[in-house]
Tab-separated table of C-alpha atoms and ligand atoms in Angstrom:
chain	number	residue	atom	x	y	z
K	1	MET	CA	-28.698	-8.270	-7.879
K	2	PRO	CA	-24.918	-7.909	-8.197
K	3	LEU	CA	-22.867	-8.457	-5.031
K	4	VAL	CA	-21.146	-5.086	-5.453
K	5	SER	CA	-22.292	-1.963	-7.278
K	6	PHE	CA	-20.241	1.172	-7.801
K	7	ARG	CA	-22.678	3.857	-8.903
K	8	ASP	CA	-21.253	7.016	-10.360
K	9	VAL	CA	-18.498	7.050	-7.762
K	10	GLU	CA	-16.177	9.999	-7.495
K	11	LYS	CA	-13.099	10.559	-5.356
K	12	THR	CA	-11.373	13.896	-5.075
K	13	TYR	CA	-8.225	14.377	-3.036
K	14	ARG	CA	-7.191	17.757	-1.693
K	15	SER	CA	-3.439	18.245	-1.754
K	16	LEU	CA	-1.452	19.895	1.024
K	17	GLN	CA	-1.294	22.970	-1.236
K	18	GLY	CA	-5.090	23.013	-1.281
K	19	VAL	CA	-5.415	21.885	-4.902
K	20	ASP	CA	-8.093	19.302	-5.747
K	21	TYR	CA	-7.133	16.178	-7.656
K	22	HIS	CA	-10.057	14.291	-9.199
K	23	ALA	CA	-8.753	10.738	-9.077
K	24	VAL	CA	-11.901	8.904	-10.200
K	25	GLU	CA	-15.157	10.252	-11.566
K	26	HIS	CA	-18.344	8.594	-12.892
K	27	PHE	CA	-16.892	5.254	-11.904
K	28	SER	CA	-19.623	2.627	-12.337
K	29	LEU	CA	-19.174	-1.127	-12.120
K	30	ASP	CA	-21.082	-4.229	-10.995
K	31	ILE	CA	-19.375	-7.319	-9.604
K	32	GLU	CA	-21.352	-10.548	-9.424
K	33	ALA	CA	-21.206	-12.965	-6.501
K	34	GLY	CA	-18.630	-15.686	-7.077
K	35	GLU	CA	-16.791	-14.038	-9.925
K	36	PHE	CA	-13.090	-13.295	-10.281
K	37	PHE	CA	-12.964	-9.706	-11.466
K	38	CYS	CA	-9.683	-8.088	-12.511
K	39	LEU	CA	-9.444	-4.324	-12.533
K	40	LEU	CA	-6.627	-3.279	-14.831
K	41	GLY	CA	-5.209	0.168	-15.415
K	42	PRO	CA	-2.015	2.165	-15.777
K	43	SER	CA	-0.093	3.225	-12.711
K	44	GLY	CA	-1.725	6.160	-10.938
K	45	CYS	CA	-5.142	5.765	-12.593
K	46	GLY	CA	-6.985	5.206	-9.325
K	47	LYS	CA	-7.090	1.423	-8.855
K	48	THR	CA	-6.027	1.508	-5.204
K	49	THR	CA	-8.452	4.370	-4.598
K	50	VAL	CA	-11.316	2.209	-5.888
K	51	LEU	CA	-10.265	-0.754	-3.753
K	52	ARG	CA	-9.852	1.346	-0.601
K	53	MET	CA	-13.333	2.767	-1.035
K	54	LEU	CA	-14.863	-0.692	-1.411
K	55	ALA	CA	-12.849	-1.864	1.593
K	56	GLY	CA	-14.450	0.994	3.514
K	57	PHE	CA	-11.129	2.650	4.376
K	58	GLU	CA	-12.153	5.806	2.540
K	59	ALA	CA	-15.483	7.334	1.584
K	60	PRO	CA	-16.335	8.410	-1.959
K	61	THR	CA	-16.655	12.159	-2.522
K	62	ALA	CA	-19.851	11.475	-4.492
K	63	GLY	CA	-21.856	8.500	-5.730
K	64	GLU	CA	-22.368	5.292	-3.795
K	65	ILE	CA	-20.969	1.830	-3.338
K	66	LEU	CA	-23.430	-0.940	-2.496
K	67	MET	CA	-22.684	-4.407	-1.229
K	68	ASP	CA	-25.657	-6.787	-1.109
K	69	GLY	CA	-27.757	-3.725	-1.820
K	70	ARG	CA	-26.549	-1.840	1.265
K	71	PRO	CA	-24.198	1.169	1.205
K	72	VAL	CA	-20.620	0.497	2.314
K	73	THR	CA	-20.015	2.672	5.354
K	74	GLY	CA	-16.799	1.260	6.804
K	75	ALA	CA	-14.439	-1.691	6.943
K	76	SER	CA	-15.936	-5.121	7.507
K	77	ARG	CA	-14.860	-8.716	7.882
K	78	ASP	CA	-16.946	-9.424	4.741
K	79	ARG	CA	-14.352	-7.646	2.636
K	80	ALA	CA	-10.857	-8.937	3.343
K	81	VAL	CA	-7.922	-7.022	1.888
K	82	VAL	CA	-4.571	-8.382	0.688
K	83	PHE	CA	-2.008	-5.711	-0.101
K	84	GLN	CA	1.143	-5.778	-2.154
K	85	GLY	CA	3.708	-6.016	0.668
K	86	ASP	CA	4.231	-9.155	2.698
K	87	ASP	CA	5.005	-7.345	5.936
K	88	SER	CA	1.607	-7.453	7.618
K	89	LEU	CA	2.294	-10.804	9.302
K	90	TYR	CA	3.031	-10.732	13.027
K	91	GLY	CA	6.712	-11.556	13.403
K	92	TRP	CA	6.292	-12.982	16.913
K	93	LEU	CA	3.661	-15.522	15.799
K	94	THR	CA	4.264	-18.727	13.832
K	95	ALA	CA	2.683	-19.266	10.414
K	96	ILE	CA	-0.246	-21.198	11.885
K	97	GLU	CA	-0.732	-18.671	14.693
K	98	ASN	CA	-0.834	-15.892	12.098
K	99	VAL	CA	-3.529	-17.748	10.147
K	100	GLU	CA	-5.469	-18.348	13.383
K	101	PHE	CA	-5.233	-14.764	14.566
K	102	GLY	CA	-8.609	-13.490	13.336
K	103	LEU	CA	-10.354	-16.612	14.593
K	104	ARG	CA	-8.745	-16.173	18.013
K	105	MET	CA	-9.946	-12.568	18.121
K	106	ARG	CA	-13.441	-13.861	17.458
K	107	ARG	CA	-13.048	-16.422	20.240
K	108	VAL	CA	-13.414	-19.458	18.005
K	109	PRO	CA	-12.524	-22.435	20.263
K	110	LYS	CA	-8.926	-23.571	20.048
K	111	ALA	CA	-9.442	-26.980	18.438
K	112	GLU	CA	-11.752	-25.601	15.790
K	113	ARG	CA	-9.537	-22.660	14.883
K	114	ARG	CA	-6.460	-24.935	14.637
K	115	GLU	CA	-8.330	-27.205	12.277
K	116	ARG	CA	-9.563	-24.351	10.127
K	117	ALA	CA	-6.155	-22.698	10.023
K	118	MET	CA	-4.522	-25.981	8.986
K	119	ARG	CA	-7.066	-26.415	6.216
K	120	TYR	CA	-6.191	-23.024	4.744
K	121	LEU	CA	-2.449	-23.496	5.211
K	122	ASP	CA	-2.922	-26.740	3.313
K	123	LEU	CA	-4.870	-24.963	0.592
K	124	VAL	CA	-1.944	-22.585	-0.007
K	125	GLY	CA	0.507	-25.485	0.075
K	126	LEU	CA	2.278	-24.655	3.348
K	127	THR	CA	1.272	-27.434	5.731
K	128	GLY	CA	4.914	-28.208	6.418
K	129	GLN	CA	5.736	-24.602	7.375
K	130	ALA	CA	3.109	-24.228	10.133
K	131	GLN	CA	5.601	-23.850	12.986
K	132	LYS	CA	7.952	-21.408	11.255
K	133	TYR	CA	8.131	-17.699	11.975
K	134	PRO	CA	7.739	-15.113	9.159
K	135	ALA	CA	11.466	-14.291	9.269
K	136	GLU	CA	12.201	-17.912	8.321
K	137	LEU	CA	9.978	-17.810	5.221
K	138	SER	CA	10.447	-16.484	1.659
K	139	GLY	CA	8.438	-13.549	0.273
K	140	GLY	CA	6.200	-15.900	-1.689
K	141	MET	CA	5.506	-18.044	1.375
K	142	LYS	CA	4.676	-15.000	3.469
K	143	GLN	CA	2.257	-13.800	0.820
K	144	ARG	CA	0.623	-17.242	0.787
K	145	ILE	CA	0.234	-17.121	4.567
K	146	GLN	CA	-1.412	-13.709	4.254
K	147	ILE	CA	-3.857	-15.217	1.781
K	148	ALA	CA	-4.490	-18.205	4.095
K	149	ARG	CA	-5.052	-15.759	6.963
K	150	VAL	CA	-7.770	-13.816	5.126
K	151	LEU	CA	-9.382	-17.006	3.765
K	152	ALA	CA	-9.567	-18.466	7.289
K	153	ASN	CA	-11.940	-15.634	8.188
K	154	GLU	CA	-14.224	-16.798	5.370
K	155	PRO	CA	-14.942	-13.353	3.924
K	156	THR	CA	-17.700	-12.796	1.376
K	157	MET	CA	-15.173	-11.095	-0.804
K	158	LEU	CA	-11.436	-10.867	-1.304
K	159	LEU	CA	-9.934	-7.507	-2.304
K	160	MET	CA	-6.423	-7.921	-3.672
K	161	ASP	CA	-4.282	-4.929	-4.586
K	162	GLU	CA	-1.400	-6.081	-6.779
K	163	PRO	CA	-0.648	-8.808	-4.242
K	164	PHE	CA	2.125	-10.450	-6.274
K	165	ALA	CA	3.825	-7.338	-7.620
K	166	ALA	CA	6.806	-7.631	-5.280
K	167	LEU	CA	7.537	-11.267	-6.126
K	168	ASP	CA	10.027	-12.581	-8.674
K	169	ALA	CA	8.575	-13.758	-11.998
K	170	GLN	CA	8.663	-17.510	-11.241
K	171	THR	CA	7.121	-17.157	-7.798
K	172	ARG	CA	4.511	-14.813	-9.212
K	173	ALA	CA	3.479	-17.329	-11.894
K	174	LEU	CA	3.247	-20.033	-9.231
K	175	MET	CA	1.148	-17.828	-6.958
K	176	GLN	CA	-1.207	-16.958	-9.804
K	177	GLU	CA	-1.727	-20.645	-10.477
K	178	GLU	CA	-2.345	-21.304	-6.808
K	179	LEU	CA	-4.807	-18.437	-6.469
K	180	ALA	CA	-6.680	-19.705	-9.526
K	181	ASN	CA	-6.891	-23.152	-7.884
K	182	ILE	CA	-8.074	-21.683	-4.593
K	183	TRP	CA	-10.736	-19.688	-6.397
K	184	GLN	CA	-11.860	-22.816	-8.288
K	185	ALA	CA	-12.214	-24.603	-4.948
K	186	GLU	CA	-13.778	-21.811	-2.854
K	187	ARG	CA	-15.541	-19.541	-5.360
K	188	THR	CA	-15.064	-16.547	-3.124
K	189	THR	CA	-15.794	-13.333	-5.016
K	190	VAL	CA	-12.495	-11.634	-5.876
K	191	LEU	CA	-11.667	-8.100	-6.922
K	192	PHE	CA	-8.083	-8.342	-8.110
K	193	ILE	CA	-6.199	-5.206	-9.013
K	194	THR	CA	-3.255	-5.223	-11.356
K	195	HIS	CA	-1.443	-3.144	-13.968
K	196	ASP	CA	-0.268	-6.330	-15.698
K	197	ILE	CA	-2.264	-7.500	-18.753
K	198	ASP	CA	-0.802	-11.002	-18.588
K	199	GLU	CA	-1.865	-11.360	-14.956
K	200	ALA	CA	-5.375	-10.103	-15.720
K	201	VAL	CA	-5.872	-12.545	-18.612
K	202	THR	CA	-4.391	-15.373	-16.517
K	203	LEU	CA	-6.795	-14.829	-13.613
K	204	GLY	CA	-9.882	-12.855	-14.573
K	205	GLN	CA	-13.302	-14.060	-15.636
K	206	ARG	CA	-13.919	-10.445	-16.491
K	207	ILE	CA	-11.398	-7.652	-16.898
K	208	GLY	CA	-12.355	-4.036	-16.311
K	209	VAL	CA	-9.989	-1.628	-18.021
K	210	MET	CA	-9.610	1.813	-16.450
K	211	ARG	CA	-8.744	5.014	-18.242
K	212	ALA	CA	-5.703	7.067	-17.289
K	213	GLY	CA	-6.416	9.674	-14.625
K	214	PRO	CA	-7.404	12.290	-13.735
K	215	ARG	CA	-11.172	11.663	-13.642
K	216	SER	CA	-10.632	8.003	-14.392
K	217	GLY	CA	-13.477	5.567	-14.893
K	218	VAL	CA	-14.123	2.224	-16.526
K	219	LYS	CA	-13.259	2.292	-20.212
K	220	GLY	CA	-14.664	-1.142	-20.921
K	221	VAL	CA	-15.093	-4.669	-19.598
K	222	VAL	CA	-13.803	-7.776	-21.359
K	223	ASP	CA	-15.376	-11.183	-20.748
K	224	VAL	CA	-12.722	-13.880	-20.703
K	225	ALA	CA	-14.250	-17.132	-21.880
K	226	LEU	CA	-11.377	-19.329	-20.725
K	227	ASN	CA	-11.847	-21.971	-18.067
K	228	GLY	CA	-9.539	-24.027	-15.885
K	229	ALA	CA	-5.785	-23.822	-16.350
K	230	ARG	CA	-4.820	-21.080	-18.788
K	231	ASN	CA	-1.902	-21.310	-21.126
K	232	ARG	CA	-0.057	-18.128	-22.070
K	233	THR	CA	0.929	-19.565	-25.419
K	234	ASP	CA	-2.601	-20.561	-26.539
K	235	ASP	CA	-4.030	-18.584	-29.433
K	236	THR	CA	-7.185	-17.734	-27.462
K	237	PHE	CA	-5.099	-16.437	-24.540
K	238	LEU	CA	-3.083	-14.270	-26.923
K	239	ALA	CA	-6.254	-13.009	-28.604
K	240	TYR	CA	-7.526	-11.757	-25.219
K	241	TYR	CA	-4.122	-10.288	-24.473
K	242	ARG	CA	-4.239	-8.329	-27.742
K	243	GLN	CA	-7.803	-7.180	-27.142
K	244	VAL	CA	-6.977	-5.825	-23.684
K	245	TYR	CA	-3.682	-4.375	-24.880
K	246	ALA	CA	-5.496	-2.434	-27.598
K	247	MET	CA	-7.768	-0.946	-24.924
K	248	ILE	CA	-5.053	0.030	-22.493
K	249	ARG	CA	-2.265	1.168	-24.833
K	250	ASP	CA	-3.457	4.769	-25.162
K	251	GLU	CA	-4.186	4.978	-21.436
K	252	VAL	CA	-0.629	3.988	-20.536
K	253	ALA	CA	0.710	6.604	-22.965
K	254	ALA	CA	-1.575	9.224	-21.407
K	255	ALA	CA	-0.490	8.249	-17.884
K	256	ILE	CA	3.185	8.591	-18.808
K	257	ALA	CA	2.578	11.933	-20.532
K	258	ARG	CA	0.750	13.256	-17.461
K	259	THR	CA	3.628	12.592	-15.079
K	260	ARG	CA	6.322	14.064	-17.368
L	1	ADP	N1	-4.207	10.364	-0.176
L	1	ADP	C1	-4.019	10.977	-1.363
L	1	ADP	N2	-3.897	12.311	-1.475
L	1	ADP	C2	-3.726	12.926	-2.661
L	1	ADP	N3	-3.665	12.271	-3.842
L	1	ADP	C3	-3.776	10.933	-3.813
L	1	ADP	C4	-3.950	10.206	-2.583
L	1	ADP	N4	-4.041	8.880	-2.872
L	1	ADP	C5	-3.909	8.795	-4.222
L	1	ADP	N5	-3.768	10.016	-4.776
L	1	ADP	C6	-3.634	10.304	-6.226
L	1	ADP	O1	-4.742	9.725	-6.881
L	1	ADP	C7	-4.320	9.093	-8.075
L	1	ADP	C8	-4.712	7.619	-8.051
L	1	ADP	O2	-3.922	6.938	-7.086
L	1	ADP	P1	-4.018	5.370	-6.853
L	1	ADP	O3	-5.430	5.019	-6.581
L	1	ADP	O4	-3.019	4.996	-5.826
L	1	ADP	O5	-3.577	4.807	-8.286
L	1	ADP	P2	-3.126	3.328	-8.735
L	1	ADP	O6	-3.398	2.392	-7.607
L	1	ADP	O7	-3.923	3.054	-9.956
L	1	ADP	O8	-1.663	3.416	-9.070
L	1	ADP	C9	-2.835	9.331	-8.209
L	1	ADP	O9	-2.599	10.408	-9.060
L	1	ADP	C10	-2.403	9.645	-6.795
L	1	ADP	O10	-1.303	10.514	-6.793
L	2	MG	MG1	-2.162	1.112	-6.571
């Protein structure tokens, strides 16, 4: 049984003018436990909509989303979300206190939560920054602390919505490498959303390509048979890049045409 199943999911938004917008329709997808799944699609195709429904922040208009065979009915600690911005850290708490926050809420004893928080700060390479406040840290560091904070809660699944989009190119490449290492170590199931082909081929074990909206769904899924550290200049990497590019090219053109 897959960990997550989207079955014929549909989401329709009603605008303030009372007009319906069919963002996604007949969206079906299975995600296996332990896999790193990238969902790729042009801007506005409905990626965030899909993630928010799986997170339980919004209900589908039709169809169903199952996790472990049970319908998703609301938000849960099982499904931790990392958004694009890096502003969800508490400014009055230090890095380590931010990472500990969820554990404190769950009344995990102090010594144990410190130890767990340190382990995850270490995993994201920020042991030395534990006592700093968010205002003293760079955007990349803050994003790493957000990731450490969700990992400390040991979720079944990580939902990441373009988490590195706001970072500069060098920091982004570094963060991708780090996330790949973390995933190798932890094997937490990841749904990673991006509009960037390079990022998808760098991170994904499988890449689901979405069509342009309205009524977007999954156009196809590409298996990426690359393991360990991936090299953007390898022929196999470039072959996957081309394959995905060929799938998404027309969708990007359609998305641009729609918003003209
Ligand atoms: N709350 C909302 N109300 C109305 N329309 C929305 C709402 N959220 C998203 N949409 C529309 O649904 C489509 C998909 O949005 P979104 O899921 O954010 O796309 P993506 O994340 O792929 O850029 C867009 O056309 C967007 O304008
Ligand atoms: Mg989005």
